[in-house]
Coordinates of C-alpha atoms and ligand atoms in Angstrom, one line a residue:
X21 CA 92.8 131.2 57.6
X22 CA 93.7 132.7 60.9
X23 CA 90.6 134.2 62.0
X24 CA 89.2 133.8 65.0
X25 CA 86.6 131.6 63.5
X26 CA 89.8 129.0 63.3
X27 CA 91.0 129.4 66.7
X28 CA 87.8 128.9 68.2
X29 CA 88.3 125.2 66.0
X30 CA 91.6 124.7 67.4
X31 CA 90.8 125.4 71.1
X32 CA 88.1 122.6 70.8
X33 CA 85.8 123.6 73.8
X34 CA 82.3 123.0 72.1
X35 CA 80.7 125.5 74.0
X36 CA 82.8 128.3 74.1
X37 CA 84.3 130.3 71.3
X38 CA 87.1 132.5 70.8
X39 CA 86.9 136.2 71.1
X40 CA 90.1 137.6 70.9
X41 CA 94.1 136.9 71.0
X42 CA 96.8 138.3 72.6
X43 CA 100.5 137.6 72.4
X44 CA 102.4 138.7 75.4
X45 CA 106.4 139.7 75.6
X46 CA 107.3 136.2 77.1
X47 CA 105.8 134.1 74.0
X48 CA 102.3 133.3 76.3
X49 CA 99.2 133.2 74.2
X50 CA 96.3 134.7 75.9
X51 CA 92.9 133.5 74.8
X52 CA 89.4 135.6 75.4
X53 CA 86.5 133.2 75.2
X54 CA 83.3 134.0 75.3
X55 CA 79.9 131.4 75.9
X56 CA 78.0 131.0 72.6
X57 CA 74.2 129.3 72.7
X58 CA 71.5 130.1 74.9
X59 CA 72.2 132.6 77.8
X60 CA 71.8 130.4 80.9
X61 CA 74.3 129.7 83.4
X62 CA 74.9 126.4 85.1
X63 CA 75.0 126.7 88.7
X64 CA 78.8 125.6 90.5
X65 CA 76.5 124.4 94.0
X66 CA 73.7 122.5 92.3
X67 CA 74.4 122.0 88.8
X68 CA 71.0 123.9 87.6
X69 CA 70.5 126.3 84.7
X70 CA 69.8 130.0 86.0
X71 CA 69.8 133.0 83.9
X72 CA 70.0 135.6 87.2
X73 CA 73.7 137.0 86.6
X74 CA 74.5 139.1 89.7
X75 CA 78.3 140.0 88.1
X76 CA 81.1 139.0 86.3
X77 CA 84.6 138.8 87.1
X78 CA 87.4 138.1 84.8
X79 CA 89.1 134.4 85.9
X80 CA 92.4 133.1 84.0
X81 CA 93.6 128.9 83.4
X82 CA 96.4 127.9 82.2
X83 CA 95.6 125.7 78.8
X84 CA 97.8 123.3 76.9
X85 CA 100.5 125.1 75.1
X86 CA 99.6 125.9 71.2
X87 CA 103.0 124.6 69.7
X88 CA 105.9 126.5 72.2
X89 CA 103.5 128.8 73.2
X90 CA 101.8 128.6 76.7
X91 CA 98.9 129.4 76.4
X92 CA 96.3 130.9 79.3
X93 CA 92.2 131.6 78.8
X94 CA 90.5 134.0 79.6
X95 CA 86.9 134.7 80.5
X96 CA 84.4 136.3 82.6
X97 CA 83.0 134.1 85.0
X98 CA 79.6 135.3 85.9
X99 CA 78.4 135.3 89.3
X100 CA 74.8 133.8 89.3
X101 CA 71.5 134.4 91.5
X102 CA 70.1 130.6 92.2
X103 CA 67.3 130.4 93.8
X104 CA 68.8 126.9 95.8
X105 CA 72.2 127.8 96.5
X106 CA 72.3 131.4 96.8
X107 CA 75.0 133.7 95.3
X108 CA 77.5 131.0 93.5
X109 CA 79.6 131.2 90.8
X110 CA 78.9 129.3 87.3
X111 CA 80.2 126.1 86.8
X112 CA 82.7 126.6 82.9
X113 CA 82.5 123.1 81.3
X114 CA 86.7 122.8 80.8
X115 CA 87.6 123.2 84.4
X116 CA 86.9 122.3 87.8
X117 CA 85.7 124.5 90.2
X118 CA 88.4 126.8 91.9
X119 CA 91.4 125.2 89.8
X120 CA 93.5 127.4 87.7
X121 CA 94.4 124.7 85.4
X122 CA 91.7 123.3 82.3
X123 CA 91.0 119.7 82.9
X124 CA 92.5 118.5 79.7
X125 CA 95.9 120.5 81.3
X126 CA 95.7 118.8 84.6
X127 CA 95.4 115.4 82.7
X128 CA 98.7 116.0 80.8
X129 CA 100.5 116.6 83.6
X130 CA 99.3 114.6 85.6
X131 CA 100.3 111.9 83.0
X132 CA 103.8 113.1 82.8
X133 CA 104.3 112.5 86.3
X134 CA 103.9 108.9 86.1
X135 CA 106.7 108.6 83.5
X136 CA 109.3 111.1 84.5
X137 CA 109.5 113.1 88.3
X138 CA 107.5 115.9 89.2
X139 CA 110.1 118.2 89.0
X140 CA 110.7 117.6 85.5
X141 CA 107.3 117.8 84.4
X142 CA 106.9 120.8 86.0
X143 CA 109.9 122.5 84.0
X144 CA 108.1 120.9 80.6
X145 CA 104.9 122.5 81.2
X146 CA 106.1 125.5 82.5
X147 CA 104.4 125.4 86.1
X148 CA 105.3 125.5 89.9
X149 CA 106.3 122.3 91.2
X150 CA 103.4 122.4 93.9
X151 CA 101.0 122.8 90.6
X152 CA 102.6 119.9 89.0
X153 CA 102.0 117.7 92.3
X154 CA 98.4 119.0 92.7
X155 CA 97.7 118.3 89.2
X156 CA 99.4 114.3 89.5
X157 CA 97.8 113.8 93.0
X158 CA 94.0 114.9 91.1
X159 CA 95.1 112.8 88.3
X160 CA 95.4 109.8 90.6
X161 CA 92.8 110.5 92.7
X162 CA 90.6 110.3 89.3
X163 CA 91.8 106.8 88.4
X164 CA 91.5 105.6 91.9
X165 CA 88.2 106.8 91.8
X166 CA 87.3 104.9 88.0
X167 CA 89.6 102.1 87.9
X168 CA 87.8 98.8 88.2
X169 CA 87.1 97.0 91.1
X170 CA 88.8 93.3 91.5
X171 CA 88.0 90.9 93.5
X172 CA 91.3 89.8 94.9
X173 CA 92.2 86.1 95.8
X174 CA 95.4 86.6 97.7
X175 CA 95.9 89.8 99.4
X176 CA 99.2 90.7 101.0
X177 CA 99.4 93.0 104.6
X178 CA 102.9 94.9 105.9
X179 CA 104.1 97.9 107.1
X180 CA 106.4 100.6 105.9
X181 CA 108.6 102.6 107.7
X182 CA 107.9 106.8 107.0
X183 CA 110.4 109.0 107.6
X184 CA 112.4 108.9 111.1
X185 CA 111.5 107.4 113.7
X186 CA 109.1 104.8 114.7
X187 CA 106.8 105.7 112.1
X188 CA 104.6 103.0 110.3
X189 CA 102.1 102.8 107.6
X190 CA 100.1 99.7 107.0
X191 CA 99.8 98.9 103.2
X192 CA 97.4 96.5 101.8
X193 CA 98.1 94.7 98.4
X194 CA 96.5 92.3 95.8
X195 CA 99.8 89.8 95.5
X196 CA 98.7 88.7 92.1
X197 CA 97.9 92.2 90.0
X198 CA 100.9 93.8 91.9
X199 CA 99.2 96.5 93.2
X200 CA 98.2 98.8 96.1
X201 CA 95.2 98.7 97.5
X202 CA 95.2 101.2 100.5
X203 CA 97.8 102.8 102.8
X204 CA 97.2 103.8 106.4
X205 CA 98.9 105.5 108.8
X206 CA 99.9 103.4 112.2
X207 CA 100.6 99.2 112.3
X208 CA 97.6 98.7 114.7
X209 CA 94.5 96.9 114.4
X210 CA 92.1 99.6 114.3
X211 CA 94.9 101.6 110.7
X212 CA 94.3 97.3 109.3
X213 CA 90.0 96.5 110.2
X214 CA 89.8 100.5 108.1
X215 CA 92.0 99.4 105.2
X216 CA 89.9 96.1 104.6
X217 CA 86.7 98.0 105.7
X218 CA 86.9 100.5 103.9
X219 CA 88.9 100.2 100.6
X220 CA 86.9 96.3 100.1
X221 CA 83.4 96.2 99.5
X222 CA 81.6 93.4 101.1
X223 CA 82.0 90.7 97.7
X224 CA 85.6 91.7 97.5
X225 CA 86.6 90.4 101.1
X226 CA 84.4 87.4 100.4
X227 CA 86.3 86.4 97.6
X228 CA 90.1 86.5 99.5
X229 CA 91.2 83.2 99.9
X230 CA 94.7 84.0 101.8
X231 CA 96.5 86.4 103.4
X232 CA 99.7 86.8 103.4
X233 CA 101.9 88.9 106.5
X234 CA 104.0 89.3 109.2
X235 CA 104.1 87.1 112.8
X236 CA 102.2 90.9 113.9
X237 CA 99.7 90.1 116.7
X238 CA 97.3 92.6 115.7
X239 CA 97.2 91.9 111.9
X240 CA 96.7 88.3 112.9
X241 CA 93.8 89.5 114.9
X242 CA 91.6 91.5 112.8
X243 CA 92.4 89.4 109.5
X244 CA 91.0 86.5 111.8
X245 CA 87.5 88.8 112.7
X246 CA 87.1 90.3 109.2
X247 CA 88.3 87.8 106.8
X248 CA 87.5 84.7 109.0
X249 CA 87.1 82.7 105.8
X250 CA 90.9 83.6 104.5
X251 CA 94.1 81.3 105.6
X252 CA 96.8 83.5 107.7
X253 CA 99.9 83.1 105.6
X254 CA 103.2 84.2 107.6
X255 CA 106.2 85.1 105.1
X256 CA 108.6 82.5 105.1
X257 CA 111.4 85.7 106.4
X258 CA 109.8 86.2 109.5
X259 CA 109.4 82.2 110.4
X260 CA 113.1 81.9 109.7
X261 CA 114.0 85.0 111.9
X262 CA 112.4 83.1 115.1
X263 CA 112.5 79.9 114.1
X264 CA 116.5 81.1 114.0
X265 CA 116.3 83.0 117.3
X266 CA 114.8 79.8 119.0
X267 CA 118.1 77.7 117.7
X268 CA 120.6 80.3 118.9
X269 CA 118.8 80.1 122.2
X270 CA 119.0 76.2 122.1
X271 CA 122.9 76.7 121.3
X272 CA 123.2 79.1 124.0
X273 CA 122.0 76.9 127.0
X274 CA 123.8 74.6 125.5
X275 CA 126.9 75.9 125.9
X276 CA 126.5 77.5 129.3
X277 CA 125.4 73.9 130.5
X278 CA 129.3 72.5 128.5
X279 CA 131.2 73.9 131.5
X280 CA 134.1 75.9 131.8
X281 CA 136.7 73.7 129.6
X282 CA 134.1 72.8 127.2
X283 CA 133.1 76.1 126.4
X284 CA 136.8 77.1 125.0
X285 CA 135.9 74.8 122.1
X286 CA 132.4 76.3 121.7
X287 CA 133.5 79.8 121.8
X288 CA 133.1 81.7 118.7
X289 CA 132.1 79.7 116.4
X290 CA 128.9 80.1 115.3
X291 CA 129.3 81.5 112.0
X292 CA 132.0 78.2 111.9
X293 CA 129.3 76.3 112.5
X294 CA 127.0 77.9 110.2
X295 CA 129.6 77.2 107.2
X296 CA 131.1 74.4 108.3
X297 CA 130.2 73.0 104.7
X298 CA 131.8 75.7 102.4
X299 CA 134.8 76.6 104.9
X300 CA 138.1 75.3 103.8
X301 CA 142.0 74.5 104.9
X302 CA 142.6 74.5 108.8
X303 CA 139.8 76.4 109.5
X304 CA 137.4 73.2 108.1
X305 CA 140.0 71.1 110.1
X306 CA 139.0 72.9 113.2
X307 CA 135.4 72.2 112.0
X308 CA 135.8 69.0 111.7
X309 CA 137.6 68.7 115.1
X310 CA 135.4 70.3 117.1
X311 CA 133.0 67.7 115.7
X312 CA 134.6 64.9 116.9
X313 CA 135.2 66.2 120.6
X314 CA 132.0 65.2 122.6
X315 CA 128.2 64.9 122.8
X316 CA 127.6 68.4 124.6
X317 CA 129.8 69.9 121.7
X318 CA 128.1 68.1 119.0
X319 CA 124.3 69.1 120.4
X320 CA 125.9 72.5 120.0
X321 CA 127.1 71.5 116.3
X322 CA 124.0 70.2 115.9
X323 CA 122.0 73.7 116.7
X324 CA 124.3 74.9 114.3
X325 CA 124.1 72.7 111.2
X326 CA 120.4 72.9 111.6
X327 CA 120.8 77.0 111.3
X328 CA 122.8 76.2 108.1
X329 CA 119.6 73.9 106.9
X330 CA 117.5 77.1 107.4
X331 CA 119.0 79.1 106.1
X332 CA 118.9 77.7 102.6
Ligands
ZN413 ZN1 72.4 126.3 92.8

């Protein structure tokens, strides 16, 4: 045991073998591969095989760690002659183009991420923090890319605040898996007809029964030209909010039209009125006196018992 025979087996990359091994003063493991098989090289622009090597440059990724021991690989990267792309690089079957991380590296931390912050799983893998946020945006870029594609009955629209200031993000969601569809920036028509344009194929958006948002003009609007099959659900928070705007204006006139010796009684108490149930002691006597005292005080009662009824 221990040859290099062994750690080609325990590195795993079928077409690549190990060459040499290096231990460096920090614990790091450095790797020397080499390509075993035929020699052709697979083109990075066009993906075909071309045995033209121009050069070679020696190109280092970081690998997953071989117990405590961070390990990095080494190999030449040959420069290729193809006779469709030109001078390019070759493509190496364990990482992407231009990344210094393997694939398989990227995927674990990119996995981390989702499970602990990106700070963290930067300190467990031994990497920058902007590495570790490259690495979990690839990740989720990847299963964006593969996950599979629903056909959602009841999608919900709103926007979210970013940052400071008056800046908005629309964000469309399938209400019954919980989950984001797309995000785009701005709460205008053209950010919404994108999202449901873009991120929904044609069967998708024939398949939404309802949508659920805001009382936002422009949402109303292009939900009614794109999905003009779908119902326009408003959330019962933002009916409330003007259906109780519209009371407190109905209170208001009222109580402007009460006079002068009428409004004393009025005065201050709407949130009496509001609670008028649940208040107790003098303060429900009051209540219950201002009541009594006449019709233009009672319509004004009335606006606010209904408030109370609305406010469930
Ligand atoms: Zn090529």
């Amino acid at each position: 045991m221990g040859s290099l025979r062994d750690c080609t087996w325990i590195l795993g990359l079928a077409a690549y073998r190990v060459t040499g091994l290096e231990r460096q003063l920090d614990g790091r493991l450095v790797v020397t591969l080499e390509r075993r098989g035929l020699r052709q090289y697979v083109c990075s622009g066009c993906g075909r095989r071309t045995g033209h090597v121009r050069d070679a440059k020696v190109r280092l990724w970081d690998d997953l760690p071989w117990a405590e021991h961070p390990v990095t690989l080494r190999y030449s990267l040959r420069r290729l002659w193809c006779r469709h792309c030109g001078i390019r690089t070759e493509r190496v079957g364990f990482a992407d183009p231009h990344a210094r991380l393997t694939r398989r590296f990227r995927q674990r931390i990119g996995l981390d991420c989702q499970s602990m912050p990106t700070s963290h799983a930067a300190v467990r893998h031994a990497v920058s923090w902007g590495t570790a946020r490259r690495a979990e945006r690839t990740f989720l870029q990847a299963w964006d890319r593969t996950r599979p594609k629903h056909r959602p009955r009841h999608l919900g629209v709103d926007e979210i605040q970013r940052g400071k200031g008056q800046h908005f993000w629309t964000v469309l969601s399938d209400l019954v898996r919980g989950e984001v569809i797309g995000l785009q920036q701005d709460r205008s028509e053209d950010s919404l007809r994108t999202l449901l344009k873009d991120r929904l194929e044609a069967r998708q958006r024939a398949a939404v029964e309802a949508v659920c948002m805001d009382m936002h003009r422009p949402y109303l609007n292009v939900v009614t030209e794109v999905l003009s099959r779908a119902e326009a659900v408003f959330d019962k928070f933002h009916v409330l909010q003007h259906a109780s705007a519209a009371l407190d204006e109905v209170r208001r006139q009222e109580f402007f039209r009460a006079g002068p010796v009428m409004r004393t009684h009025g005065r201050g108490t709407r949130w009496l009125l509001r609670r008028w149930k649940i208040v107790r002691g003098s303060t429900r006597r009051a209540a219950g006196a201002l009541r009594g005292q006449s019709p233009t005080v009672q319509s004004v009662c009335l606006a606010g018992a209904a408030r109370s009824a609305l406010d469930i």
